[in-house]
Short mmCIF file of C-alpha atoms and ligand atoms in Angstrom, two decimals:
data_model
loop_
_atom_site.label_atom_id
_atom_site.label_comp_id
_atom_site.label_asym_id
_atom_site.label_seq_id
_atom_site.Cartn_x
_atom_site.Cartn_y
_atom_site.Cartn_z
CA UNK L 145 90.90 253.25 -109.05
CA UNK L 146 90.52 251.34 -112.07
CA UNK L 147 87.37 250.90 -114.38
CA UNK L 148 86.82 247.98 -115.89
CA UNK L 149 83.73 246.61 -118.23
CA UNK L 150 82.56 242.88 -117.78
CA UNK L 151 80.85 241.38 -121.26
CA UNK L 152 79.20 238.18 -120.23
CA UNK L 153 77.35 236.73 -123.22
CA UNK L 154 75.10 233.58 -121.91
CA UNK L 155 72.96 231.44 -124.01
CA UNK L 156 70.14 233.82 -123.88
CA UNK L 157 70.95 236.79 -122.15
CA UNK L 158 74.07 238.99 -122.11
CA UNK L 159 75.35 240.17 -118.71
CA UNK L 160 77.78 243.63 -118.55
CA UNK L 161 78.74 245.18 -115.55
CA UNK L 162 80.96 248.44 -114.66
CA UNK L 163 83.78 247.53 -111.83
CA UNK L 164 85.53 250.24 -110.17
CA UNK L 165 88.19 247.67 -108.41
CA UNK L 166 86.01 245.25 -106.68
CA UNK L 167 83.35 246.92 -107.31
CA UNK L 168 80.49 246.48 -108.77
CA UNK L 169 78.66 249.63 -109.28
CA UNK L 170 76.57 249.01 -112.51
CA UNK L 171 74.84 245.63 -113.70
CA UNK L 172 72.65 244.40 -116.46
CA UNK L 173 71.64 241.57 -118.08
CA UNK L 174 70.09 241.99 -121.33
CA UNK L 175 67.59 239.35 -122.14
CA UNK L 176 67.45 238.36 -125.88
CA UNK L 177 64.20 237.16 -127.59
CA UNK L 178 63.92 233.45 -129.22
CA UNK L 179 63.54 235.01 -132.52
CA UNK L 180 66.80 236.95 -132.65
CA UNK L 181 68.77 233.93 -131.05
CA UNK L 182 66.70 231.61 -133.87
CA UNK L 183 67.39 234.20 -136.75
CA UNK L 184 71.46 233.63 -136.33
CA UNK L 185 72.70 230.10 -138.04
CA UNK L 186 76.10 230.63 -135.99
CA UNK L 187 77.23 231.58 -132.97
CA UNK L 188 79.36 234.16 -134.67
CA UNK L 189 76.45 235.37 -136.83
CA UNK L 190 74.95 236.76 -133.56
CA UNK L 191 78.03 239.43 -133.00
CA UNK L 192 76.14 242.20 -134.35
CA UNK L 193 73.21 242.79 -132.10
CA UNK L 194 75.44 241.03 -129.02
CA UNK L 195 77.90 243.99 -129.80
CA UNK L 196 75.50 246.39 -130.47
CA UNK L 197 73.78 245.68 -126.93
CA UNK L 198 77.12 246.13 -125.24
CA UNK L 199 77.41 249.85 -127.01
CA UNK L 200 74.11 250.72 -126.05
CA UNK L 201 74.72 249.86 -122.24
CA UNK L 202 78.00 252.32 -122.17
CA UNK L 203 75.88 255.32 -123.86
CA UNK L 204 72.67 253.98 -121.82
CA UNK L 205 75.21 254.79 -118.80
CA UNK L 206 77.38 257.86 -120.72
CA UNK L 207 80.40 255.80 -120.29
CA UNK L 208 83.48 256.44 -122.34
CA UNK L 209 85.44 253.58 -124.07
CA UNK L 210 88.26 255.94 -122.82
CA UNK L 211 87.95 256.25 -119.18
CA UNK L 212 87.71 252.56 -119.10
CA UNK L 213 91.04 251.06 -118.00
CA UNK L 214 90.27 247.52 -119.07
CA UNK L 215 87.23 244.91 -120.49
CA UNK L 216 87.31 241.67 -119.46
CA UNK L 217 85.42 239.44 -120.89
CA UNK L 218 84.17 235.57 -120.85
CA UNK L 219 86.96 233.11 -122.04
CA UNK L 220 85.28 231.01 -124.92
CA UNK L 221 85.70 227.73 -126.11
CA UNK L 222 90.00 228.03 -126.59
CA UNK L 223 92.18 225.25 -126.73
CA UNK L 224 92.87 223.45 -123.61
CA UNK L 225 94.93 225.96 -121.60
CA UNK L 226 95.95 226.47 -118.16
CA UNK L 227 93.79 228.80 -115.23
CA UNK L 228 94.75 231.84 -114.99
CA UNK L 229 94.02 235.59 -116.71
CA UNK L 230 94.90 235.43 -120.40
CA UNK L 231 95.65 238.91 -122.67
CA UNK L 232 93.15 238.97 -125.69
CA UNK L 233 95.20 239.10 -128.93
CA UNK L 234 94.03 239.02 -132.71
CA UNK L 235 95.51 235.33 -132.75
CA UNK L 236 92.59 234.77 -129.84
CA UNK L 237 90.39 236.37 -131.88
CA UNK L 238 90.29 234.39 -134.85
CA UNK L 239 90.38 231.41 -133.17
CA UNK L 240 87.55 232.18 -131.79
CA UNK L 241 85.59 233.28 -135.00
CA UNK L 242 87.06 230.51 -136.93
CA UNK L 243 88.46 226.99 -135.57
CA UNK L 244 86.45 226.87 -131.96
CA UNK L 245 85.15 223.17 -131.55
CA UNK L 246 81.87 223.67 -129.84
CA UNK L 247 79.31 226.24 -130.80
CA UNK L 248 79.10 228.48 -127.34
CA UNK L 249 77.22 232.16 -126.45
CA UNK L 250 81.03 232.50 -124.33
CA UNK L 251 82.86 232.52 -127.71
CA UNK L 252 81.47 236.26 -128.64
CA UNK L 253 82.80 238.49 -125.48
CA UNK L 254 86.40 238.14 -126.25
CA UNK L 255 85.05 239.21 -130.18
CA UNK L 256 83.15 241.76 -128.97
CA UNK L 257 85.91 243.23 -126.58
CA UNK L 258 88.49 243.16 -128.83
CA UNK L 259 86.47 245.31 -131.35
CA UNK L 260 85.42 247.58 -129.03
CA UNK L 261 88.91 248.26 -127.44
CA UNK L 262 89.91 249.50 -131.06
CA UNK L 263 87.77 252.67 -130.30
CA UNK L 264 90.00 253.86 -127.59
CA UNK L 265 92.44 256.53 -127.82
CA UNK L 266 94.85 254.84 -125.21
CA UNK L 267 94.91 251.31 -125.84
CA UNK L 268 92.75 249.46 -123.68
CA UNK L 269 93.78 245.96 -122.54
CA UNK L 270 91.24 243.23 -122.96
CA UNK L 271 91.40 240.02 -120.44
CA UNK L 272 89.50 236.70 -120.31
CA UNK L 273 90.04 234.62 -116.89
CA UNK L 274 89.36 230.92 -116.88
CA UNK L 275 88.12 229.90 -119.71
CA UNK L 276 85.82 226.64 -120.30
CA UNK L 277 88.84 225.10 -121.61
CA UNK L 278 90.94 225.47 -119.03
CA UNK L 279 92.63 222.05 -118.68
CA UNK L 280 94.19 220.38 -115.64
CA UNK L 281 93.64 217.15 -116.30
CA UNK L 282 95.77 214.34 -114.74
CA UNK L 283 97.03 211.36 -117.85
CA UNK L 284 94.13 208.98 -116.50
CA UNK L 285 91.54 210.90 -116.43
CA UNK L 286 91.65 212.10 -120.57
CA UNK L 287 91.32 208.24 -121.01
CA UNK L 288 87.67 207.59 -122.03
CA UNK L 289 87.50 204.16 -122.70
CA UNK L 290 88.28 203.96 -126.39
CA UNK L 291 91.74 205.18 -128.23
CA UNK L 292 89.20 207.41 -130.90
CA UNK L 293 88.18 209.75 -128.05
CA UNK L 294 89.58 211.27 -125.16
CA UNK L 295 87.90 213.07 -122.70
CA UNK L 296 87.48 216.66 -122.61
CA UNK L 297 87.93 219.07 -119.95
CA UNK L 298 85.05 221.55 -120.71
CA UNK L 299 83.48 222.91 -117.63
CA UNK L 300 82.31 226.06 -115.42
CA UNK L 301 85.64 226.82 -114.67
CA UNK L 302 85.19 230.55 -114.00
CA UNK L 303 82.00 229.96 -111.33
CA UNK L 304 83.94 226.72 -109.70
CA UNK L 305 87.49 228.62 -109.58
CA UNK L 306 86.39 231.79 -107.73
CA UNK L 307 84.03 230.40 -105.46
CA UNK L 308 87.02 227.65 -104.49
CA UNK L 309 88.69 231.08 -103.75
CA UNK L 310 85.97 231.83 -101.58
CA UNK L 311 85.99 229.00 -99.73
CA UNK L 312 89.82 228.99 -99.08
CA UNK L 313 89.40 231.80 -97.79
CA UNK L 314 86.28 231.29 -95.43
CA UNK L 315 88.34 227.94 -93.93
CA UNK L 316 91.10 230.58 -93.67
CA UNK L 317 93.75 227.68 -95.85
CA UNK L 318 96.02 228.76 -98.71
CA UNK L 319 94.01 227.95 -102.07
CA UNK L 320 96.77 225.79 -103.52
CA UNK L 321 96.76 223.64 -100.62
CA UNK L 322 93.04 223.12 -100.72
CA UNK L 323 91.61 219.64 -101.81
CA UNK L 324 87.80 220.54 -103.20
CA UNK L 325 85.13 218.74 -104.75
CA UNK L 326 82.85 221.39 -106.56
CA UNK L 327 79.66 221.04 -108.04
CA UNK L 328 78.30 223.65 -110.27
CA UNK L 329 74.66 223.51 -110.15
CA UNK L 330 73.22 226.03 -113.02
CA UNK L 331 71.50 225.79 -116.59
CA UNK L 332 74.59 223.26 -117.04
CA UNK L 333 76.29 221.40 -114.35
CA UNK L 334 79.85 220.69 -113.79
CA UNK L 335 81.36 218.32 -110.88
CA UNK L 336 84.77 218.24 -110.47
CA UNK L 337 87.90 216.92 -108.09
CA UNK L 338 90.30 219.97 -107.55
CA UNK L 339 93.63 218.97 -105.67
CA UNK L 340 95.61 222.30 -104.79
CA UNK L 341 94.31 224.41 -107.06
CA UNK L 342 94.24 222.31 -110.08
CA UNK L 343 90.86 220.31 -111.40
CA UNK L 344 91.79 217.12 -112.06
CA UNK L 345 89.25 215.53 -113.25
CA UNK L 346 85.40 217.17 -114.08
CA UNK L 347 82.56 216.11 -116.22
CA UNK L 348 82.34 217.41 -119.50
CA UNK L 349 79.46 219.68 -118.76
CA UNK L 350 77.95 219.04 -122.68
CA UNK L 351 77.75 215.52 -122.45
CA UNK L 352 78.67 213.69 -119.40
CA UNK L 353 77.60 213.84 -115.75
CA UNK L 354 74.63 213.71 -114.49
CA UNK L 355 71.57 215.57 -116.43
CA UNK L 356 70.65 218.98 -116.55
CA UNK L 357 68.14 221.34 -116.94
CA UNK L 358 68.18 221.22 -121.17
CA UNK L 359 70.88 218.46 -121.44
CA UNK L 360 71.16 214.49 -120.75
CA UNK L 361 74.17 213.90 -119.85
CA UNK L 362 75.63 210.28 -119.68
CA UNK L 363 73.40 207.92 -121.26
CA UNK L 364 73.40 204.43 -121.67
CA UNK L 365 75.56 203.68 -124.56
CA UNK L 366 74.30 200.45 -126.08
CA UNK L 367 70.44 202.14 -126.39
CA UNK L 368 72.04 205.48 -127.60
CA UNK L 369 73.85 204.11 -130.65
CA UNK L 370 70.55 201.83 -131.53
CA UNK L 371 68.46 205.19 -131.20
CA UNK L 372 70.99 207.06 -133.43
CA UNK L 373 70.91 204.31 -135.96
CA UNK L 374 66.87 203.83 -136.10
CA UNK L 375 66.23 207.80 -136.20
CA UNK L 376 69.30 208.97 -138.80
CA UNK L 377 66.93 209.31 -141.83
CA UNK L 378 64.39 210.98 -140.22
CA UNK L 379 66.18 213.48 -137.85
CA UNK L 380 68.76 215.89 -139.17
CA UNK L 381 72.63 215.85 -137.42
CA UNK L 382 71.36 219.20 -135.61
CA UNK L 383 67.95 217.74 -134.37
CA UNK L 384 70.01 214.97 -133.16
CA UNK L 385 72.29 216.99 -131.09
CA UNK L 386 69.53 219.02 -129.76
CA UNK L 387 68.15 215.92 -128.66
CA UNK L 388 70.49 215.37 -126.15
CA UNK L 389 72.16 219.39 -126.02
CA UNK L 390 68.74 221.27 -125.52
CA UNK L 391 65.80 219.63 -125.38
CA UNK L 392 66.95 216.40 -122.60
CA UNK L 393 67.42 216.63 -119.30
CA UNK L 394 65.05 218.10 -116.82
CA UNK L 395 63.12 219.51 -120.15
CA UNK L 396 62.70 216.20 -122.03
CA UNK L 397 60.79 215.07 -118.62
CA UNK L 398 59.18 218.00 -117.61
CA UNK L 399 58.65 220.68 -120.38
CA UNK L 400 60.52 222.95 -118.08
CA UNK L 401 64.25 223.75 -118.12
CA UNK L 402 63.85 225.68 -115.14
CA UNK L 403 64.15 223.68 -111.52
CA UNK L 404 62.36 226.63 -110.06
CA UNK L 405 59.21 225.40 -111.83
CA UNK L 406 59.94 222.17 -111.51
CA UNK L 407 60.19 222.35 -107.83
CA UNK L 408 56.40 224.01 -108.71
CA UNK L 409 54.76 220.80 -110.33
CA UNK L 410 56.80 218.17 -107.51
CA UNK L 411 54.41 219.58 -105.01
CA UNK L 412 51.71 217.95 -106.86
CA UNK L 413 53.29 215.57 -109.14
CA UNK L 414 54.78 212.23 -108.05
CA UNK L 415 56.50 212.00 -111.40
CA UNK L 416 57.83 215.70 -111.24
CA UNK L 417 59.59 214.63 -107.67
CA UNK L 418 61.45 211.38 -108.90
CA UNK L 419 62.72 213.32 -111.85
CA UNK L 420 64.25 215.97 -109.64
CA UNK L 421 65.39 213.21 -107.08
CA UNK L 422 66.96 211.60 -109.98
CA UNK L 423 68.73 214.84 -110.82
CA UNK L 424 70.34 215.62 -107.16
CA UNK L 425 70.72 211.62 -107.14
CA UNK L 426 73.43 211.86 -110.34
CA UNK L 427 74.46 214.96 -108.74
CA UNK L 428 75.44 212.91 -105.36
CA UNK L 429 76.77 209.99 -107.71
CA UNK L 430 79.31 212.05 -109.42
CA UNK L 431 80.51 213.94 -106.46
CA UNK L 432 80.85 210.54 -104.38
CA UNK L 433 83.06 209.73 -107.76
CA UNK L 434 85.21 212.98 -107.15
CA UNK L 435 85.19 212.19 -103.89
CA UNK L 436 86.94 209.02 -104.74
CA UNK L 437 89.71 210.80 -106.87
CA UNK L 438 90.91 212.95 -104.49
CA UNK L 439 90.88 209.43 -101.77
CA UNK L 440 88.79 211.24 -99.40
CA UNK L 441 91.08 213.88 -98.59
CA UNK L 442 88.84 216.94 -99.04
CA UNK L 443 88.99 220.24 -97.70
CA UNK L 444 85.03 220.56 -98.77
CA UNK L 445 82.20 219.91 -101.09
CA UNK L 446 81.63 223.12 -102.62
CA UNK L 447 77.60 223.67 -104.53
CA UNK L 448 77.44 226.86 -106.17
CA UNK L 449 75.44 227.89 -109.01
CA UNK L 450 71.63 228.44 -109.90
CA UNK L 451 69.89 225.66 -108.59
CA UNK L 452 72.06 226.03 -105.38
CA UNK L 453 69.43 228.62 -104.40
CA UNK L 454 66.81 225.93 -103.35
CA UNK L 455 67.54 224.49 -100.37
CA UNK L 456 65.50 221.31 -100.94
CA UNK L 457 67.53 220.59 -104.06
CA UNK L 458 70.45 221.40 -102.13
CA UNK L 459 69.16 218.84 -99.11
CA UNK L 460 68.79 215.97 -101.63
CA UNK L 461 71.85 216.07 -102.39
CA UNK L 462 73.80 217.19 -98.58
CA UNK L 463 71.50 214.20 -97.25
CA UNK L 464 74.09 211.60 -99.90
CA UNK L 465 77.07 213.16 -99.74
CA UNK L 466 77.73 214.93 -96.16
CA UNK L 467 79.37 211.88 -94.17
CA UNK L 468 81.97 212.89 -97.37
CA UNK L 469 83.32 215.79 -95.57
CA UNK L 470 82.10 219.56 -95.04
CA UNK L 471 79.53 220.65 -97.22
CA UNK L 472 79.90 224.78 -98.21
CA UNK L 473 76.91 226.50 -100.54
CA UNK L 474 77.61 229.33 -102.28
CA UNK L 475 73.73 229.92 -104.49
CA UNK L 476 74.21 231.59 -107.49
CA UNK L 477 77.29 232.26 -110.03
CA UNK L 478 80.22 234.66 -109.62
CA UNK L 479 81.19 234.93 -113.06
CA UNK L 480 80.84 238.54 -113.51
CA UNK L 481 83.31 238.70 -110.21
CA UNK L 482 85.69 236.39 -111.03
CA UNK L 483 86.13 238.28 -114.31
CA UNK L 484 86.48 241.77 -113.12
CA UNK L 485 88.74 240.36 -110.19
CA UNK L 486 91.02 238.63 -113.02
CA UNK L 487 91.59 241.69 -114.92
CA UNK L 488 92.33 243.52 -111.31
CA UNK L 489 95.00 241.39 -110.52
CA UNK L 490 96.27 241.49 -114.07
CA UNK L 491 96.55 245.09 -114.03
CA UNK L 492 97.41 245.63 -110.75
CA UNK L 493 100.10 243.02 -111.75
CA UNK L 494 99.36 240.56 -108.85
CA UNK L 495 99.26 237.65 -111.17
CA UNK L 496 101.38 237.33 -114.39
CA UNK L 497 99.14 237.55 -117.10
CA UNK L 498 99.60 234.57 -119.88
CA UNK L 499 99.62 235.76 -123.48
CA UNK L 500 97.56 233.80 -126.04
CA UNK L 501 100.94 232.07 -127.82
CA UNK L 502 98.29 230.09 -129.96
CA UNK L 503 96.61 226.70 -130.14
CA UNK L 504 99.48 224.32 -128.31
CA UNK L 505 99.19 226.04 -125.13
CA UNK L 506 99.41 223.61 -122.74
N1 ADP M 831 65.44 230.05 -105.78
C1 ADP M 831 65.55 229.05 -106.65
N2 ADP M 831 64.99 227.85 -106.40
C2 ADP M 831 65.11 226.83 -107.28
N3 ADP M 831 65.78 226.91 -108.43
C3 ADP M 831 66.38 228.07 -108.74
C4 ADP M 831 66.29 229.21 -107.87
N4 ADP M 831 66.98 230.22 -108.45
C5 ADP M 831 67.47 229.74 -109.63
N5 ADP M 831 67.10 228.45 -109.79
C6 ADP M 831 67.37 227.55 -110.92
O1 ADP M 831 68.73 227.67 -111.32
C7 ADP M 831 68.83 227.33 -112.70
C8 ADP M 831 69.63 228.40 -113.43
O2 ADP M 831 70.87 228.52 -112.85
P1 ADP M 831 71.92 229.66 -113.35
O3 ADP M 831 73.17 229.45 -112.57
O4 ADP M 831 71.23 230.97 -113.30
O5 ADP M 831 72.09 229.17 -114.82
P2 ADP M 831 72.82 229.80 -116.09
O6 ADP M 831 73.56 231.04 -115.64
O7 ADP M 831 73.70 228.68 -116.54
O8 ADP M 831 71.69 230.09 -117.05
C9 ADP M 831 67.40 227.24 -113.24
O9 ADP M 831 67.03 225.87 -113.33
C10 ADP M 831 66.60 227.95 -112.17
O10 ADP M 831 65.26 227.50 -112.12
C1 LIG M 832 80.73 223.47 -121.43
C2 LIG M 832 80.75 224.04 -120.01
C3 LIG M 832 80.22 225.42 -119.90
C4 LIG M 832 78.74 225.47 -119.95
O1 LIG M 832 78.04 224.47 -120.10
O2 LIG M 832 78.21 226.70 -119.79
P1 LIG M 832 76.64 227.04 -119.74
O3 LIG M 832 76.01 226.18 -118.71
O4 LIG M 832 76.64 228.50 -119.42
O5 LIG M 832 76.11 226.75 -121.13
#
């Protein structure tokens, strides 16, 4: 039986778990206040009290670094690299602390891990499994519109990848011969076209899509520049950013980031219900997009995530989309799973495990 520890580091929480195989026999997640989130400039700058929180969970439950047999841990914000369960390495590692491109809680387990897999006596393997940059983009889709930017694939790859498994599984087909569109519905959302096992095409879960709870997603571009331009002496490059990465979405609307509440004030409020119409109406548009990638030929629409655990959300959008093809729910996320499950089949030796060989990956 092998032991493994699961460091999940979220925007404002940090998740652990103790797997013995598929196991899960201990979870947590650690909520951590405003202030202490506020108090850190960086990401990085947060790594002692996110690491110190992981420590106190293995004394809280008298677990050994040594009778652990492996930690894996979130992928961060890596280079674009292919799915699959990746060996943490000091080259990971500093990539991580130094050169990462977006600013994300994910960037700290594989830190944290690495650091804490120096304290055993036996050399304990660290893993990350599909990481937000996994990239399995076809040519077309990395063209945005204008040769200064190409699109990014940066999405909920862990969530969308296991439960994909899942639903393979449950139609009893091979997952590389599945054809899915999968919407992850959480504090971000993520819809994306996956032809036999590979996503082809998904929203950059930052900034496009439809919006989310803190974030706007696409915007109209002509009005967004003009608004840039008008407010660039009086808002700073951060405020600006957590204009549209924080404070839009279902918060700039609402004051509320969570749908839960906002499901709360719709039964009251006529405004409340068109803006969470209009969220599970972007939500249909971009999966009717996906749709149209894959040229109809889907296995299933897969929602998963958060907001997947309300089934009116789930019924504004199923009432769009379901002439598409079969509709599957799977409420919540998976991560901690599809983490410990990765480092199973690493160690088991199921899978080959891909060694970080640096930043040109792909
Ligand atoms: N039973 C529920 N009904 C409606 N919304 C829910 C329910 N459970 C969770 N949510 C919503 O799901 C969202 C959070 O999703 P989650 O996947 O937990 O996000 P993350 O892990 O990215 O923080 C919140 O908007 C929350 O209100
Ligand atoms: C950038 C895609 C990953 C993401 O948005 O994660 P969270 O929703 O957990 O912030």
């Amino acid at each position: 039986m092998y032991k493994i520890l699961v460091i999940n580091p979220g925007a404002t929480s940090t998740k652990l778990s103790l797997f013995e195989d598929e196991k899960e026999v201990i979870s947590e997640s650690i909520e951590h206040s405003v202030s202490e989130i506020e108090n850190c400039k960086t990401i990085m700058d947060q790594l002692p009290f996110r690491k110190k929180c992981v420590e106190d969970f293995l004394k809280r439950y008298n677990i050994s670094i040594n009778e652990l047999d492996a930690i894996a841990a979130r992928g961060g914000i890596l280079p674009p690299m292919k799915s699959g369960t990746y060996q943490v390495n000091e080259d990971m590692v500093n990539y991580l602390k130094t050169k990462t491109r977006v600013e994300h809680a994910s960037n700290l387990a594989a830190v944290i891990a690495f650091e804490l897999s120096k304290n055993s006596s036996k050399g304990l393997p660290v893993f990350i499994t599909d990481p937000i940059s996994v990239d399995e983009f076809i040519p077309e889709a990395r063209i945005s519109g204008i040769p200064q930017l190409e699109r990014h694939s940066l999405f909920h790859a862990l969530n969308m990848k296991i439960v994909a498994r899942f639903a393979a599984k449950e139609l009893n087909k091979e997952y590389e011969k599945c054809n899915f569109v999968i919407a992850h519905l959480g504090g971000g959302i993520s819809v994306g076209a996956q032809r036999k096992g590979l996503m082809i095409d998904v929203n950059n879960a930052t900034d496009e899509g439809p919006f989310s709870s803190q974030r706007t997603g696409e915007l109209p571009m002509g009005d967004l520049a003009k608004w840039i331009f008008k407010n660039m002496h009086s808002y700073s490059k951060n405020d600006v950013k957590s204009t549209f990465v924080g404070k839009g979405g279902l918060f700039a609307y609402l004051k509320t980031a969570s749908l839960k509440d906002a499901l709360k004030l719709a039964e009251k409020d006529e405004y409340a219900k068109l803006i969470v119409e209009a969220m599970a109406y972007q939500v249909s548009k971009e999966i009717g997009g996906m749709a149209a990638i894959l040229g109809g030929d889907l296995d299933a629409i897969i929602l998963t995530g958060g907001m997947a655990h309300s089934d009116y959300f789930v019924e504004l959008i199923k009432r769009r989309i379901d002439k598409l093809g079969v509709v599957m729910v799977y409420p919540g996320a998976y991560e901690m799973e599809g983490l410990a499950l990765g480092a199973l089949r690493a160690l088991e030796q199921l899978e080959d495990t891909k060694i970080w060989e640096g930043e040109n990956i792909l």
